[in-house]
mmCIF file of C-alpha atoms in Angstrom:
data_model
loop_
_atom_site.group_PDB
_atom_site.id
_atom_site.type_symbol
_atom_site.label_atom_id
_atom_site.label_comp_id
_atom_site.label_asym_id
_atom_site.label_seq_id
_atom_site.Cartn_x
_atom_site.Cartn_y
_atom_site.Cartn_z
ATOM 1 C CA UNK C 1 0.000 0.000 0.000
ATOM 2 C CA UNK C 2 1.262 3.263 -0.860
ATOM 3 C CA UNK C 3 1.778 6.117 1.542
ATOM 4 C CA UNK C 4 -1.130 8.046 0.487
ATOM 5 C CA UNK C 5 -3.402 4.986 0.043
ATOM 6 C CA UNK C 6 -3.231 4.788 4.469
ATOM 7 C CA UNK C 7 -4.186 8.803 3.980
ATOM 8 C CA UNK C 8 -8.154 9.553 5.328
ATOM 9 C CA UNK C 9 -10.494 10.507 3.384
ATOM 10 C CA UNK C 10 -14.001 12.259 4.841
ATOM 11 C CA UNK C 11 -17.251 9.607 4.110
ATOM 12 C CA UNK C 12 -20.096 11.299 2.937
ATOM 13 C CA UNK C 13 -23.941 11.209 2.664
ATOM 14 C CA UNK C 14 -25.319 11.910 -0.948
ATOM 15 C CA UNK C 15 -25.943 15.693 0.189
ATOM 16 C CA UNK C 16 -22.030 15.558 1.344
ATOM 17 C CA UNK C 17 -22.728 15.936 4.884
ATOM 18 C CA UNK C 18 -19.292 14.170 6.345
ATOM 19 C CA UNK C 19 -20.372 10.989 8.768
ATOM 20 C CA UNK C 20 -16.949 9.847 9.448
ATOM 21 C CA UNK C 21 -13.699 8.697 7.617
ATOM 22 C CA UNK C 22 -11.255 6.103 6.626
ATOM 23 C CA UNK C 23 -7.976 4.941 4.577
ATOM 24 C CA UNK C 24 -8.482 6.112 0.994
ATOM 25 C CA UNK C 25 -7.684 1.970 0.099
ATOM 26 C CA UNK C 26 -10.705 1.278 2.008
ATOM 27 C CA UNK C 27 -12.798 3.512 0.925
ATOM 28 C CA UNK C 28 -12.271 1.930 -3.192
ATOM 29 C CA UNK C 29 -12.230 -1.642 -1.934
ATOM 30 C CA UNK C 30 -15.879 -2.768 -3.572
ATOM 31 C CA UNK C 31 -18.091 -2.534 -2.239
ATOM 32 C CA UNK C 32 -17.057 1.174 -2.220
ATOM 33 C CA UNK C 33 -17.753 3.895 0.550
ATOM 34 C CA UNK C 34 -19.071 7.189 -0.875
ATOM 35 C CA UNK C 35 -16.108 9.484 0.269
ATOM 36 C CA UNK C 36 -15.553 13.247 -1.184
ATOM 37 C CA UNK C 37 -13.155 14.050 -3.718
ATOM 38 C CA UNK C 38 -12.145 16.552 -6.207
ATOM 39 C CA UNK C 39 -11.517 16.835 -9.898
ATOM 40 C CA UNK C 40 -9.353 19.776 -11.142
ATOM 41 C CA UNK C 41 -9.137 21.225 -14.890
ATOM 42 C CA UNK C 42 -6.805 23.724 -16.088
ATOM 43 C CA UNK C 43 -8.011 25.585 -18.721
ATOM 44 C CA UNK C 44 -5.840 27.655 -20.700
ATOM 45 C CA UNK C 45 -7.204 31.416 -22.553
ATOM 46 C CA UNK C 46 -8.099 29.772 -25.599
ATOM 47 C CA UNK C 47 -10.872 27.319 -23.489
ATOM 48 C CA UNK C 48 -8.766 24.051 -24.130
ATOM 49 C CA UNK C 49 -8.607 21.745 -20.725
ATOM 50 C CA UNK C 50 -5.159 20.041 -19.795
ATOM 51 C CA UNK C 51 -5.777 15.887 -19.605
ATOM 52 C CA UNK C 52 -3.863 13.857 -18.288
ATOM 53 C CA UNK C 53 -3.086 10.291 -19.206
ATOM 54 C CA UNK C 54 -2.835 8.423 -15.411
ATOM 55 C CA UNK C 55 0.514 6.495 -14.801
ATOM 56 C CA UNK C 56 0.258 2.292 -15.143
ATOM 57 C CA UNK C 57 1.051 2.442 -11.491
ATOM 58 C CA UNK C 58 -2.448 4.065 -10.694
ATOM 59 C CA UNK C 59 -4.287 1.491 -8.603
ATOM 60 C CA UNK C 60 -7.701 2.613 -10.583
ATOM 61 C CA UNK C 61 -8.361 3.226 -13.716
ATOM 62 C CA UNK C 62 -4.519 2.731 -15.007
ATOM 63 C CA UNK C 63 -3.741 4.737 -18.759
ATOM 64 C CA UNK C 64 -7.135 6.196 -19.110
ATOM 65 C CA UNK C 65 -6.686 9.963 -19.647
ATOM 66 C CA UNK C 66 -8.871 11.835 -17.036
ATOM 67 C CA UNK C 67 -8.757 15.702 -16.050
ATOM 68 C CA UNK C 68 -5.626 17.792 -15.126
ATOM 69 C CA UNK C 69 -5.771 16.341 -11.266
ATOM 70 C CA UNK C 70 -7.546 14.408 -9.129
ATOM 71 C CA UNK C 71 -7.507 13.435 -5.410
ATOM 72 C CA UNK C 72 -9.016 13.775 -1.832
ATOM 73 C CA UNK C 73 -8.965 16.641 1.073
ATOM 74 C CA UNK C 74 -8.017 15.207 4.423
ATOM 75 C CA UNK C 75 -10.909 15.169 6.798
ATOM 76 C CA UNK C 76 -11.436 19.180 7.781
ATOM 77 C CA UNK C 77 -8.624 20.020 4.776
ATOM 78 C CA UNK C 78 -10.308 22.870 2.335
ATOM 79 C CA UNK C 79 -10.603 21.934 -0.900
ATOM 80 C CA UNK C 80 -7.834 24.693 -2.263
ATOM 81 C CA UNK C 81 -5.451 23.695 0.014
ATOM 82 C CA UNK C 82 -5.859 19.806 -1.179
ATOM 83 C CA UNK C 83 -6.380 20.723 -5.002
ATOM 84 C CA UNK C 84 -3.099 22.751 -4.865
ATOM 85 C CA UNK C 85 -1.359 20.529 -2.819
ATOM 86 C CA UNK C 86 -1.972 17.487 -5.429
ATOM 87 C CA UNK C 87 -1.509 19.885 -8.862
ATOM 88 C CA UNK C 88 2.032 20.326 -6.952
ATOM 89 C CA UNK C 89 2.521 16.881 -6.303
ATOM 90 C CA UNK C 90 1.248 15.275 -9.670
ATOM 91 C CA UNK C 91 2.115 18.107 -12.356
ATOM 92 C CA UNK C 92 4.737 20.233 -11.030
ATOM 93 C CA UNK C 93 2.444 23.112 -11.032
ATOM 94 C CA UNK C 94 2.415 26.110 -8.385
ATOM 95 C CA UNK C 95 -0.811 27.222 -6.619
ATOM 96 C CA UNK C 96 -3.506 28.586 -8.585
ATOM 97 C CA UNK C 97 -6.717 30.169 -8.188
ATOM 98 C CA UNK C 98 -9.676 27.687 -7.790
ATOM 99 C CA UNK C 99 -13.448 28.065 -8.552
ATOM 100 C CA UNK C 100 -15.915 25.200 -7.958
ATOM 101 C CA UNK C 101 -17.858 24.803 -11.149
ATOM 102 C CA UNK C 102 -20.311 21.927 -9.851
ATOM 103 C CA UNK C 103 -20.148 18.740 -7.947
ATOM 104 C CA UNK C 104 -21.059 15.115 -9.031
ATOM 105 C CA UNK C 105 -21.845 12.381 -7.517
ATOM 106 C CA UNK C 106 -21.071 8.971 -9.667
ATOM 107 C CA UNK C 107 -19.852 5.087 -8.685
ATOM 108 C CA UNK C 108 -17.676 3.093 -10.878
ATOM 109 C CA UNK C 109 -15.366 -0.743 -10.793
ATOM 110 C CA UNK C 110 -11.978 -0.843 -12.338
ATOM 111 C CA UNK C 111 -12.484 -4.488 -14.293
ATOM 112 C CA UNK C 112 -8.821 -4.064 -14.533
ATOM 113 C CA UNK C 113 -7.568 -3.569 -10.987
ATOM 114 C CA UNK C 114 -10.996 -4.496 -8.721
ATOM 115 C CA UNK C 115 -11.286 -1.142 -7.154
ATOM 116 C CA UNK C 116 -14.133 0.894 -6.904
ATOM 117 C CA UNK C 117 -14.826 4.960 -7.176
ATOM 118 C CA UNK C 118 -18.020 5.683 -5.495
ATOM 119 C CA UNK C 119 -17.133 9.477 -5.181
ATOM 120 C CA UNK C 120 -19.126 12.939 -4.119
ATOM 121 C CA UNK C 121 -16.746 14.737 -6.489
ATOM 122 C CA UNK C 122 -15.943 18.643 -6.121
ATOM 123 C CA UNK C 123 -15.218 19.581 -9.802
ATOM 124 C CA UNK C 124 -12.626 22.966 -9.275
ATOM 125 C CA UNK C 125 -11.646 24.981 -13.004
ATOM 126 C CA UNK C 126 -8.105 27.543 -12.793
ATOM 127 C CA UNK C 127 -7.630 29.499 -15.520
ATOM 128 C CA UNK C 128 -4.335 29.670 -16.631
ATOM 129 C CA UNK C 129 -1.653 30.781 -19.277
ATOM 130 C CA UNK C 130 -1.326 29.187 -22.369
ATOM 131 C CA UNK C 131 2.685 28.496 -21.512
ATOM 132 C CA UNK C 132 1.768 27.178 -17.753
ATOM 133 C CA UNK C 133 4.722 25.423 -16.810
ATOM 134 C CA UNK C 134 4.854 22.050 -15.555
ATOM 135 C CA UNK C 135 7.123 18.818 -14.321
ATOM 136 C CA UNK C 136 5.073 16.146 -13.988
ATOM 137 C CA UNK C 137 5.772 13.110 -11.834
ATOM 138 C CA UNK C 138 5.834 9.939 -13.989
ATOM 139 C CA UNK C 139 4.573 7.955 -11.081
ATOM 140 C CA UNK C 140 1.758 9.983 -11.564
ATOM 141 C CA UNK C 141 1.731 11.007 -15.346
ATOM 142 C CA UNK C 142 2.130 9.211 -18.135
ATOM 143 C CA UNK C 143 1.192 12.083 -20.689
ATOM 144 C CA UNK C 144 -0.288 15.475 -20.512
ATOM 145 C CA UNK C 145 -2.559 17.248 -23.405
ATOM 146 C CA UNK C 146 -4.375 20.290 -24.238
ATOM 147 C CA UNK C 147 -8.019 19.962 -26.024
ATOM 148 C CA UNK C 148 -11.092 21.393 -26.368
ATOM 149 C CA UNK C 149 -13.434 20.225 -23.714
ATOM 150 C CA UNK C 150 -16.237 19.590 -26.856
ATOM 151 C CA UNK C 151 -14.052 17.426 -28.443
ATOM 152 C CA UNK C 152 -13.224 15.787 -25.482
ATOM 153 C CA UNK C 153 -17.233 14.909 -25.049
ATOM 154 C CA UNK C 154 -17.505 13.733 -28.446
ATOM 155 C CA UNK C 155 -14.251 11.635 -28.223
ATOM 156 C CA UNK C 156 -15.888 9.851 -25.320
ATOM 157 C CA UNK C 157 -18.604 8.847 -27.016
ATOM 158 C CA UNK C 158 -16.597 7.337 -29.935
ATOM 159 C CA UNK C 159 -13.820 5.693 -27.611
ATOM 160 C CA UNK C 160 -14.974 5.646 -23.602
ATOM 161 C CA UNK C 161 -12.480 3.090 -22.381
ATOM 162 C CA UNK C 162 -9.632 5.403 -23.200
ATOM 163 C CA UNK C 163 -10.748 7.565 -20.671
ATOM 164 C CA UNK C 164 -11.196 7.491 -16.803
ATOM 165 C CA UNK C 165 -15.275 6.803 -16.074
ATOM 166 C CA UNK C 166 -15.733 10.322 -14.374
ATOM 167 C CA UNK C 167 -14.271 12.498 -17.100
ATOM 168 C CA UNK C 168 -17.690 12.715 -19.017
ATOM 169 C CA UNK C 169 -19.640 13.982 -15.842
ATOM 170 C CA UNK C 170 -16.265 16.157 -15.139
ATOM 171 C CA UNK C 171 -16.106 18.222 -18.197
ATOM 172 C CA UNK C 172 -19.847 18.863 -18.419
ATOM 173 C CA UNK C 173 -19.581 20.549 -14.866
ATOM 174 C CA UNK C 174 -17.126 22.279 -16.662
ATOM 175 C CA UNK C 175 -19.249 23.024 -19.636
ATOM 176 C CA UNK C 176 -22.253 23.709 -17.719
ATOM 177 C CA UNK C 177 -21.309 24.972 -14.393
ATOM 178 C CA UNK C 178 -24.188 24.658 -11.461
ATOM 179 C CA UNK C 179 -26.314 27.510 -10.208
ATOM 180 C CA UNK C 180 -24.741 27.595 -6.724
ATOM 181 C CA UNK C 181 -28.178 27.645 -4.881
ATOM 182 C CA UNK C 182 -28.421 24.571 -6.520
ATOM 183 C CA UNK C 183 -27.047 20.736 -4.973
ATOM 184 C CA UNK C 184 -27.639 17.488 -4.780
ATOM 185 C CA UNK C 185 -27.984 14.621 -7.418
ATOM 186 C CA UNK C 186 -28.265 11.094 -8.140
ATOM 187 C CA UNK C 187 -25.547 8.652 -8.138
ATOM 188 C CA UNK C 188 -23.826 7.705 -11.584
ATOM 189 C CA UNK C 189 -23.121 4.453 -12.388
ATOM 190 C CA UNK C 190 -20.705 2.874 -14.553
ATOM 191 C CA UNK C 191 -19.630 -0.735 -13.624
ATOM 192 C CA UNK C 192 -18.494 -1.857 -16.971
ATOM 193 C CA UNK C 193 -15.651 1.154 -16.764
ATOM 194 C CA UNK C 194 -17.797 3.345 -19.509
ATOM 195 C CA UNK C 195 -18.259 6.901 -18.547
ATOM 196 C CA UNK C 196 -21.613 6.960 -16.822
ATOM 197 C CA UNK C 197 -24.489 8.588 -18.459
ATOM 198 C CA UNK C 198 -25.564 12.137 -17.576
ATOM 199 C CA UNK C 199 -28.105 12.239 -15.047
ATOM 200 C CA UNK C 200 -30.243 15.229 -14.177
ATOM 201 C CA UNK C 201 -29.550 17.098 -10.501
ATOM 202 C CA UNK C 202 -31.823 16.995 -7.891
ATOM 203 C CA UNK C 203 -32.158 19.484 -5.248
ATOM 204 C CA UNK C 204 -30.763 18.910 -1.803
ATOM 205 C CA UNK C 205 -28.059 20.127 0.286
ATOM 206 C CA UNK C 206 -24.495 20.048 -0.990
#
């Protein structure tokens, strides 16, 4: 086990009210435990998102591209301080200015590895420069790309298991951010590894 798979993670209700916490491996053991998370996406002036293509060494979801950086706040962390701490760790890139675009809830199996995500997933957009520097660990990176997030969508359709299963619901947070008096929303599922399908929100609190 890797030293941040023994890190905790905050378990959540579906309205991501925290009701405890555990190891992030036992949180993506299946069943799965729905814990919260975040998904980051750098987009540069010219509205193309930075993907990443995850290491082979990722315990879920190995060589799928997915968004510029994923990961989890510790229990009580904010969700800048843990977004900026992983773009540092996985990409080499300094702090940046975070917005929450949306949040989206979604549960999906690695038939690969055995792991689950069953994830209440803060989705968090930086703009930033078109020449953004970066170093990115290859225990963590295998590639990195710029593309337009409406290609991305239509590249998903044609090719899903290229990508990582919450990409799809990523990108249209991205595309269609939430009304922030808005919340809540049903869970996505995608056991076979395809990106789930788009499913409407639901009011509640978030």
């Amino acid at each position: 086990m890797t030293g941040r798979e023994k890190h905790l993670v905050e378990l959540v209700d579906d309205g991501g009210r925290v009701i405890g916490e555990t190891t992030v491996a036992t949180a993506h053991q299946p069943p799965g435990r729905l814990h919260r998370a975040f998904s980051v996406l750098l987009v540069d002036p010219a509205g193309r998102v930075l993907l990443q293509r995850r290491a082979a060494v990722k315990t879920r979801f190995p060589l799928r591209w997915a968004n510029s950086c994923c990961g989890h706040p510790l229990p009580g962390q904010s969700l800048t301080d843990a977004a900026n701490r992983r773009l540092g760790e996985e990409l080499g890139v300094d702090p940046v200015g975070l917005t929450e675009v949306g949040t989206y809830l979604y549960y999906a199996e690695d038939p690969a590895t055995g792991r689950v995500e069953f994830e209440y997933d803060h989705v968090l957009r930086a703009d930033v420069p078109a020449d953004l520097p970066t170093r990115p660990d290859p225990d963590e990176v295998a590639e990195l790309r710029w593309v337009d997030p409406v290609a991305v969508i239509a590249d998903l359709d044609a090719d899903p298991r290229s990508y990582a299963p919450w990409l799809g619901g990523v990108v249209n947070r991205l595309l269609h951010p939430a009304d922030p008096a808005r919340s809540g929303g049903p869970v996505e599922s995608s056991r076979s590894g395809a990106p789930a399908v788009e499913a409407p929100e639901r009011s509640g609190g978030r």
